[in-house]
Short mmCIF file of C-alpha atoms in Angstrom, two decimals:
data_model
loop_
_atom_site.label_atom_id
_atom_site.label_comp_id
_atom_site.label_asym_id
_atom_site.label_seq_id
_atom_site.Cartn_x
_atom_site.Cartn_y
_atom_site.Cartn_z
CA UNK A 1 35.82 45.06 -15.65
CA UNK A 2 32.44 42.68 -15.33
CA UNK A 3 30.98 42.29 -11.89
CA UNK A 4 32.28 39.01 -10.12
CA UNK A 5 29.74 35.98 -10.64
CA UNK A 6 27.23 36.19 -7.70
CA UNK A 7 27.09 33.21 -5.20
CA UNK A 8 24.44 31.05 -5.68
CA UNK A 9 22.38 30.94 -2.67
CA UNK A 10 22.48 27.59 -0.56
CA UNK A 11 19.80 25.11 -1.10
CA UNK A 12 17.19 24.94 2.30
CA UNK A 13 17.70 21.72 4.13
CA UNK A 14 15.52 19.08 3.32
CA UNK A 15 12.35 18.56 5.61
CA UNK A 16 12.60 16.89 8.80
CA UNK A 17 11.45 13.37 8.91
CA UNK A 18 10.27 14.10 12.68
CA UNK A 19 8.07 16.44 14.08
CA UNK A 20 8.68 19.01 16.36
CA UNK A 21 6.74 17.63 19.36
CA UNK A 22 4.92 13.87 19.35
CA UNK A 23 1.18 14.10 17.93
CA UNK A 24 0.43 11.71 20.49
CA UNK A 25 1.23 11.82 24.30
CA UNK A 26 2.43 9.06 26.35
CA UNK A 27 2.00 8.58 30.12
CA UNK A 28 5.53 9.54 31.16
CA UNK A 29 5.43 7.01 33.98
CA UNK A 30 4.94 3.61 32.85
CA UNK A 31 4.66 2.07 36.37
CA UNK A 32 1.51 3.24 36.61
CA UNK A 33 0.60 1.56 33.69
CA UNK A 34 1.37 -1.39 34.71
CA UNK A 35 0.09 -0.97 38.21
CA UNK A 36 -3.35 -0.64 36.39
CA UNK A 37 -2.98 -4.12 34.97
CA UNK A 38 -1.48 -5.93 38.16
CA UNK A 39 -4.46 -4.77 39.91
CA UNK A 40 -7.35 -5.33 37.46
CA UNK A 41 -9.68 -8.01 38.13
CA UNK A 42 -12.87 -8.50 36.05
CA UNK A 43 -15.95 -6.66 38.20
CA UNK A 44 -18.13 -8.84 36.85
CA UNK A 45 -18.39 -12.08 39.13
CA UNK A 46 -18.69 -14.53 36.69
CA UNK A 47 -15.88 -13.34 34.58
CA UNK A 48 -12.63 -15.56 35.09
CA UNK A 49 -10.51 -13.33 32.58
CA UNK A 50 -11.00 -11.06 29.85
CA UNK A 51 -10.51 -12.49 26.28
CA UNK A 52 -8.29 -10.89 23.69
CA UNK A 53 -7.94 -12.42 20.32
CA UNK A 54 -5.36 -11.33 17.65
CA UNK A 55 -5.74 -11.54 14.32
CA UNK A 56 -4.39 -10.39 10.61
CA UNK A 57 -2.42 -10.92 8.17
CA UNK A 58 0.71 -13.15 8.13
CA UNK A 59 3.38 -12.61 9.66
CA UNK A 60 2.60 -9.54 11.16
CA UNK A 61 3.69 -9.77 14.71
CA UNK A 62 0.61 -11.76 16.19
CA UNK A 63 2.41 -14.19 18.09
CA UNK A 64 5.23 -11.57 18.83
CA UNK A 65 2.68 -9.32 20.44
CA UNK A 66 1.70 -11.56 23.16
CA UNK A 67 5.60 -12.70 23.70
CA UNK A 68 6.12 -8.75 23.99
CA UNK A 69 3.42 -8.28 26.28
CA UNK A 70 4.16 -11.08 28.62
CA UNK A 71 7.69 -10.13 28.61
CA UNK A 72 6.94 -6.73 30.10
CA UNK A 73 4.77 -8.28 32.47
CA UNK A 74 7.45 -10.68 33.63
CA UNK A 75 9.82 -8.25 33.07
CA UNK A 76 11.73 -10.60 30.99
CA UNK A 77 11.89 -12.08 27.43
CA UNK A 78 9.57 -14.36 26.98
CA UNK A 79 9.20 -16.61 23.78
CA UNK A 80 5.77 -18.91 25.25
CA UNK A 81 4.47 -18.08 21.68
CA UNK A 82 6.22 -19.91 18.98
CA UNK A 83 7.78 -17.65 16.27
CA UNK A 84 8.67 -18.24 12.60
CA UNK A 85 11.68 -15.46 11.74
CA UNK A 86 12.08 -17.13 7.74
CA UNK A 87 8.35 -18.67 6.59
CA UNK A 88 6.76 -16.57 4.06
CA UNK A 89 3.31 -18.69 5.17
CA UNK A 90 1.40 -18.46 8.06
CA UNK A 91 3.61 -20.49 11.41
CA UNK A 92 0.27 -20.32 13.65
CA UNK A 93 -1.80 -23.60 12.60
CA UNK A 94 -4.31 -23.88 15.85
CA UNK A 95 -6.43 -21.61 17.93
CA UNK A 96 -4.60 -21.28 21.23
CA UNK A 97 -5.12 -18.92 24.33
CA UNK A 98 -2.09 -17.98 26.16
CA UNK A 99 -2.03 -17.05 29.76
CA UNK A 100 0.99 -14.73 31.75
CA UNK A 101 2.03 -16.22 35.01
CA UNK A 102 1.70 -13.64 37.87
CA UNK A 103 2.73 -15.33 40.71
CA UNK A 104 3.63 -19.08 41.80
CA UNK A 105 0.40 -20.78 40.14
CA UNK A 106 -1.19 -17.62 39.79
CA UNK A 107 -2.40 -15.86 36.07
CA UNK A 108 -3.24 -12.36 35.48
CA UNK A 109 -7.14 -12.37 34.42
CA UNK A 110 -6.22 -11.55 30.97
CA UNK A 111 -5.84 -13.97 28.10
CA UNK A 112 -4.93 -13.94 24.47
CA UNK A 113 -5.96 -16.04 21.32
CA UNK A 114 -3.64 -16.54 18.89
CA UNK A 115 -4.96 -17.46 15.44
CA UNK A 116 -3.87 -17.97 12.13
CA UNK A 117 -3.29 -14.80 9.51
CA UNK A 118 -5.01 -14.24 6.74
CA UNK A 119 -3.43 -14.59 3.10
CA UNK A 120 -3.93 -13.31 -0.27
CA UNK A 121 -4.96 -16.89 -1.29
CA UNK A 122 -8.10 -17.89 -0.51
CA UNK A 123 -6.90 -21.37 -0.20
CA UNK A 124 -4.36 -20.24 2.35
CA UNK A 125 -4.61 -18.47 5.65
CA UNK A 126 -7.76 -18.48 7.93
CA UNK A 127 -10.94 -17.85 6.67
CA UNK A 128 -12.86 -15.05 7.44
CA UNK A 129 -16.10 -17.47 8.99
CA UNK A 130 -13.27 -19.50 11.64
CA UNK A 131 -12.52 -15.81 12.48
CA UNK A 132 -16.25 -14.95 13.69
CA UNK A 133 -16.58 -18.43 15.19
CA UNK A 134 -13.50 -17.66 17.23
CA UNK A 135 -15.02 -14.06 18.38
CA UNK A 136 -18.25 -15.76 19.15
CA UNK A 137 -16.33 -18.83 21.52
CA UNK A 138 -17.53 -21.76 19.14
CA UNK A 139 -13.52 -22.39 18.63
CA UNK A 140 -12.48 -24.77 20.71
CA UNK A 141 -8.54 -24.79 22.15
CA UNK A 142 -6.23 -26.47 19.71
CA UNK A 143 -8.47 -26.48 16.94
CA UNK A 144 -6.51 -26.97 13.75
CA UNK A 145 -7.34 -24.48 11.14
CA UNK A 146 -8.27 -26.02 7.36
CA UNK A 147 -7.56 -22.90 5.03
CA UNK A 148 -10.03 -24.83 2.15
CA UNK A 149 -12.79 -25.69 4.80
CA UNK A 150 -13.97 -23.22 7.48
CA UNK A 151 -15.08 -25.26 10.94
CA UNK A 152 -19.09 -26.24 10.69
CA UNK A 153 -21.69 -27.24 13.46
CA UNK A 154 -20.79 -30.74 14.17
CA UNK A 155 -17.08 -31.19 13.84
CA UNK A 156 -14.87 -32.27 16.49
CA UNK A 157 -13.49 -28.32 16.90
CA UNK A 158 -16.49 -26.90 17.30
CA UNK A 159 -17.75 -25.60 20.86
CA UNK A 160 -22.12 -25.86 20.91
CA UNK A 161 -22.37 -24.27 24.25
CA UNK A 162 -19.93 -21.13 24.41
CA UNK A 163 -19.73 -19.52 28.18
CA UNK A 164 -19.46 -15.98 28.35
CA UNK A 165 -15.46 -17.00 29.44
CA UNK A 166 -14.66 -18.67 26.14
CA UNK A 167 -16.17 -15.70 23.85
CA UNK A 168 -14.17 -12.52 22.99
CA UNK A 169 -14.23 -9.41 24.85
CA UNK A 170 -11.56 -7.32 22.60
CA UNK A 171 -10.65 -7.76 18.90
CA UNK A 172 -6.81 -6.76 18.22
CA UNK A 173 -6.08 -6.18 14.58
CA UNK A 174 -2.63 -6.34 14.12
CA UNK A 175 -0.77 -5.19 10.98
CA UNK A 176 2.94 -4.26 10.33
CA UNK A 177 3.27 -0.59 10.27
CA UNK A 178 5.36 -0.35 6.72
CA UNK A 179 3.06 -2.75 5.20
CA UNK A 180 -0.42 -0.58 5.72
CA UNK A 181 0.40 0.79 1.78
CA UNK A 182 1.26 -2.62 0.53
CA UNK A 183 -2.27 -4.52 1.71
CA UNK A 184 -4.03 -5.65 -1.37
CA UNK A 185 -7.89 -5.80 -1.54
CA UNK A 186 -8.50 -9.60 -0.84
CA UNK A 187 -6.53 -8.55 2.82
CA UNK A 188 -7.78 -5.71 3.10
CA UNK A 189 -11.73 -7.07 2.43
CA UNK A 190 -10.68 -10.10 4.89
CA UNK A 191 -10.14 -7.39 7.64
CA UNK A 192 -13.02 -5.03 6.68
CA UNK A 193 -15.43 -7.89 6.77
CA UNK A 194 -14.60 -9.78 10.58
CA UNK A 195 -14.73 -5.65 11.71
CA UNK A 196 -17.89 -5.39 10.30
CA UNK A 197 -18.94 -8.83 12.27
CA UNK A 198 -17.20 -8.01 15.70
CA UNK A 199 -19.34 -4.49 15.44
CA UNK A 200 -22.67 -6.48 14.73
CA UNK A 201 -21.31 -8.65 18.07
CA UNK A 202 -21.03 -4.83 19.49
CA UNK A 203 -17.09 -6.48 21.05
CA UNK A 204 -14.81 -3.24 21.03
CA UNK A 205 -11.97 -3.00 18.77
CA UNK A 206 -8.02 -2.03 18.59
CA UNK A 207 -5.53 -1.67 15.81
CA UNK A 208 -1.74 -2.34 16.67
CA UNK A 209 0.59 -1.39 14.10
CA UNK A 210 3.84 -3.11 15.02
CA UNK A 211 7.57 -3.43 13.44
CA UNK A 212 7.62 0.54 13.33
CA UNK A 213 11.65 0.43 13.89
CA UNK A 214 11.34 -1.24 10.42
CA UNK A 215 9.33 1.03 9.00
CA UNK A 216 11.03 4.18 9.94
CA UNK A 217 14.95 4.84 10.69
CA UNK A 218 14.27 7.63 12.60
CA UNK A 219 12.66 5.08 14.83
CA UNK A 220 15.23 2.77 14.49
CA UNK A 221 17.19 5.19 15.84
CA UNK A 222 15.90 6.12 18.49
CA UNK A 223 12.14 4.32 19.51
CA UNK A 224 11.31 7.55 21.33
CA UNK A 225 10.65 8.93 17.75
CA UNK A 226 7.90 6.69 17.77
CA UNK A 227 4.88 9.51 17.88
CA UNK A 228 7.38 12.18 16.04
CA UNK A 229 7.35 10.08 12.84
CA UNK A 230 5.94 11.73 10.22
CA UNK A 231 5.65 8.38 8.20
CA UNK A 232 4.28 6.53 10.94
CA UNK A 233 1.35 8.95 11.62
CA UNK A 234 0.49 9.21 8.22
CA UNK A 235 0.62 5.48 8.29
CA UNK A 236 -2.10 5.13 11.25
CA UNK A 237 -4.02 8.21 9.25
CA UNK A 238 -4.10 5.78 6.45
CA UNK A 239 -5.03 2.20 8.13
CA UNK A 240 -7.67 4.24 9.97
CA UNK A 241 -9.63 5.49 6.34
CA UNK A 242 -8.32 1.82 5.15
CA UNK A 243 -10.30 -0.28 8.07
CA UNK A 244 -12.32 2.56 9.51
CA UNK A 245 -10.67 2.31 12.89
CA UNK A 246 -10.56 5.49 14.75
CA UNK A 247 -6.84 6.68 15.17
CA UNK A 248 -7.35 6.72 19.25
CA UNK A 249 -7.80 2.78 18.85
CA UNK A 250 -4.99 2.60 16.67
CA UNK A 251 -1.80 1.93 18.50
CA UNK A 252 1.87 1.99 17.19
CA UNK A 253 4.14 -0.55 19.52
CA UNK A 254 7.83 -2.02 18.27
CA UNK A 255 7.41 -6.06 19.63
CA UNK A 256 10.67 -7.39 21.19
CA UNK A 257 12.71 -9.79 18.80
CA UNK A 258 16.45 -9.15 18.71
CA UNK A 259 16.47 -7.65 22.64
CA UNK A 260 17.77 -9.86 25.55
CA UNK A 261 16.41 -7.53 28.12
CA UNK A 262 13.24 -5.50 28.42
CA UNK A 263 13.92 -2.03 27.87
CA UNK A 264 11.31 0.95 29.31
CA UNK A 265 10.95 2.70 26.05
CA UNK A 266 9.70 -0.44 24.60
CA UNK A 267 7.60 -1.12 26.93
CA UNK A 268 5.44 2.10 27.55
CA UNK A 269 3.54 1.79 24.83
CA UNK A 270 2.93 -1.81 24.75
CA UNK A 271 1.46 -1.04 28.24
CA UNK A 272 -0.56 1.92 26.71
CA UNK A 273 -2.31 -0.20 24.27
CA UNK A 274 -2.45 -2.77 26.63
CA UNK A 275 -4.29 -0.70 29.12
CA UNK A 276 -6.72 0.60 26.35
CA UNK A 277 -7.56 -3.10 25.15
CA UNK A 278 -8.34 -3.82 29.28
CA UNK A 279 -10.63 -1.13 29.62
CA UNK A 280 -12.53 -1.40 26.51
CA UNK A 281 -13.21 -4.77 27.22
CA UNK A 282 -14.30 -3.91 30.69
CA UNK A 283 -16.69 -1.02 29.70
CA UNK A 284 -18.19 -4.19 27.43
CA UNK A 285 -18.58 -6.39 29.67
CA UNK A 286 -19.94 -4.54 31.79
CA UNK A 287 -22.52 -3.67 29.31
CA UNK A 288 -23.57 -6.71 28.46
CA UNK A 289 -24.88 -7.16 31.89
CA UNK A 290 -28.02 -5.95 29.81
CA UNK A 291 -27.58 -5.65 26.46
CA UNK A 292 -25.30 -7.07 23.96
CA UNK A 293 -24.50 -3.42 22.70
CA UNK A 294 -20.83 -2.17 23.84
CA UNK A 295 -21.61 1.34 25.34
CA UNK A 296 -18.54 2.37 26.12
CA UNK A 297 -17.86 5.89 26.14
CA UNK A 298 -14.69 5.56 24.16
CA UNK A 299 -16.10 2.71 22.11
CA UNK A 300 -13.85 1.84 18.84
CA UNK A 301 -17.17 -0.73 17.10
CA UNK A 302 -18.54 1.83 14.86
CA UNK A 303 -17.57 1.46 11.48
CA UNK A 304 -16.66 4.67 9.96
#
């Protein structure tokens, strides 16, 4: 009599999607957090607000950024940004700054540009040259973007005599998180080269990777998977060699768009990168009370 047929043994589980503990830490309280940005006020005396301008490719979240941001602030959601859900073409046309409402005819000292994304196209989209005008305040507000024409000396749009108010302090790339493979070379060359300018300018920089519930079911899931995401970290590994952006300035956020209510685990790390954008641009404006070199000690304007 033959020996019975052995069992064959199971098969391992496949990997986890997640890792065991988050490769990046979040401050557990986010009151704090946004303590630090009720109470922040520019030091220097003729600062008004620090200047934040978003930019990249279409429809990645731009415009959805600020809406998230002011609707943490408010602690409501907020839509003062207009949207496009359907358009597979850029929806912002002008250069507008945004303010959030703190109190009754009050603003928080913070303000954001919205501008138009770049396309593959090079008849389409914002070109790279509006971009630098923009960092460098010679964009004046509600200046309609021509994607055949960049804005010259001389035209209506154009600002001569930029105050230190009306130039940027921080320059927010902002890509979606599953689309960091997908960028082709004219993008990706669009980005690389206003970098490369806002370095020269010395203005600090941040990365914001948003739409990461898309990206990544496990995040979908559950949005506290956000820094446990294998996919997503090797996603800001790869936008980091892609851009040269060092992965502390690169943030991972999930924008509100279907919520009716503001929701904690949303919001801590919108305030995270929030709070990093804030005190980069303070540390540079600060030093450019002498030079117009950032120095700050966690400065994100080398390009790697």
């Amino acid at each position: 009599m033959g020996n019975p047929q052995s069992t064959p043994p199971p098969s391992p589980p496949p990997p986890s999607p997640c890792l065991r503990k988050p490769w990046r830490q979040q401050q557990e309280n986010s009151k704090e957090l946004l303590n630090f940005i009720r109470d922040y006020r520019p030091r220097r005396t003729d600062m008004s607000h620090l200047r934040i301008l978003l930019h990249g490719p279409v429809g990645a979240g731009k415009s959805n950024f600020f809406n998230s941001v002011e609707s943490v602030l408010r602690d409501q959601i907020t839509t003062q940004a207009l949207t496009d859900a359907t358009s597979g073409s850029t929806f912002t046309l002008k250069h507008k700054t945004y303010k959030i409402e703190k109190y009754a005819q009050s603003f928080y000292p913070v303000v954001f540009n919205d501008i138009m994304g770049f396309e593959e196209n090079t008849n389409n989209g914002v070109q790279v040259e509006d971009v630098i005008l923009a960092m460098k305040g010679h964009v004046r507000e509600d200046h309609k973007f021509n994607p055949v024409s960049p804005l010259a000396q001389g035209d209506p749009g154009f600002n001569p005599n930029p105050t230190v108010n009306d130039k940027v302090h921080v320059l927010v790339c902002v890509v979606p998180a599953g689309s960091v493979p997908l960028l082709d070379t004219a993008k990706v060359q669009k980005l690389r080269q206003v970098r490369v300018a806002a370095s020269e300018l010395g203005i600090p920089q941040v990365a914001i990777l948003t739409k990461v519930d898309e990206a990544c079911p496990e995040v979908k899931k559950d949005i506290n998977n956000i820094h446990k995401s294998k996919y997503l970290k090797q996603q800001v590994e790869q936008f980091s060699v892609l851009l040269g952006i060092p992965i502390n300035c690169i943030f991972l956020i999930k924008n509100y768009e279907s919520e009716i209510n503001t929701s904690e685990d949303i919001n801590r790390p919108i305030l995270t990168a929030l709070k990093q954008m804030v005190t980069y641009g303070e540390d540079y404006l600060n030093s450019n009370t002498s030079s117009s070199r950032c120095k700050s000690s966690a400065c994100c304007c080398a390009v790697l």
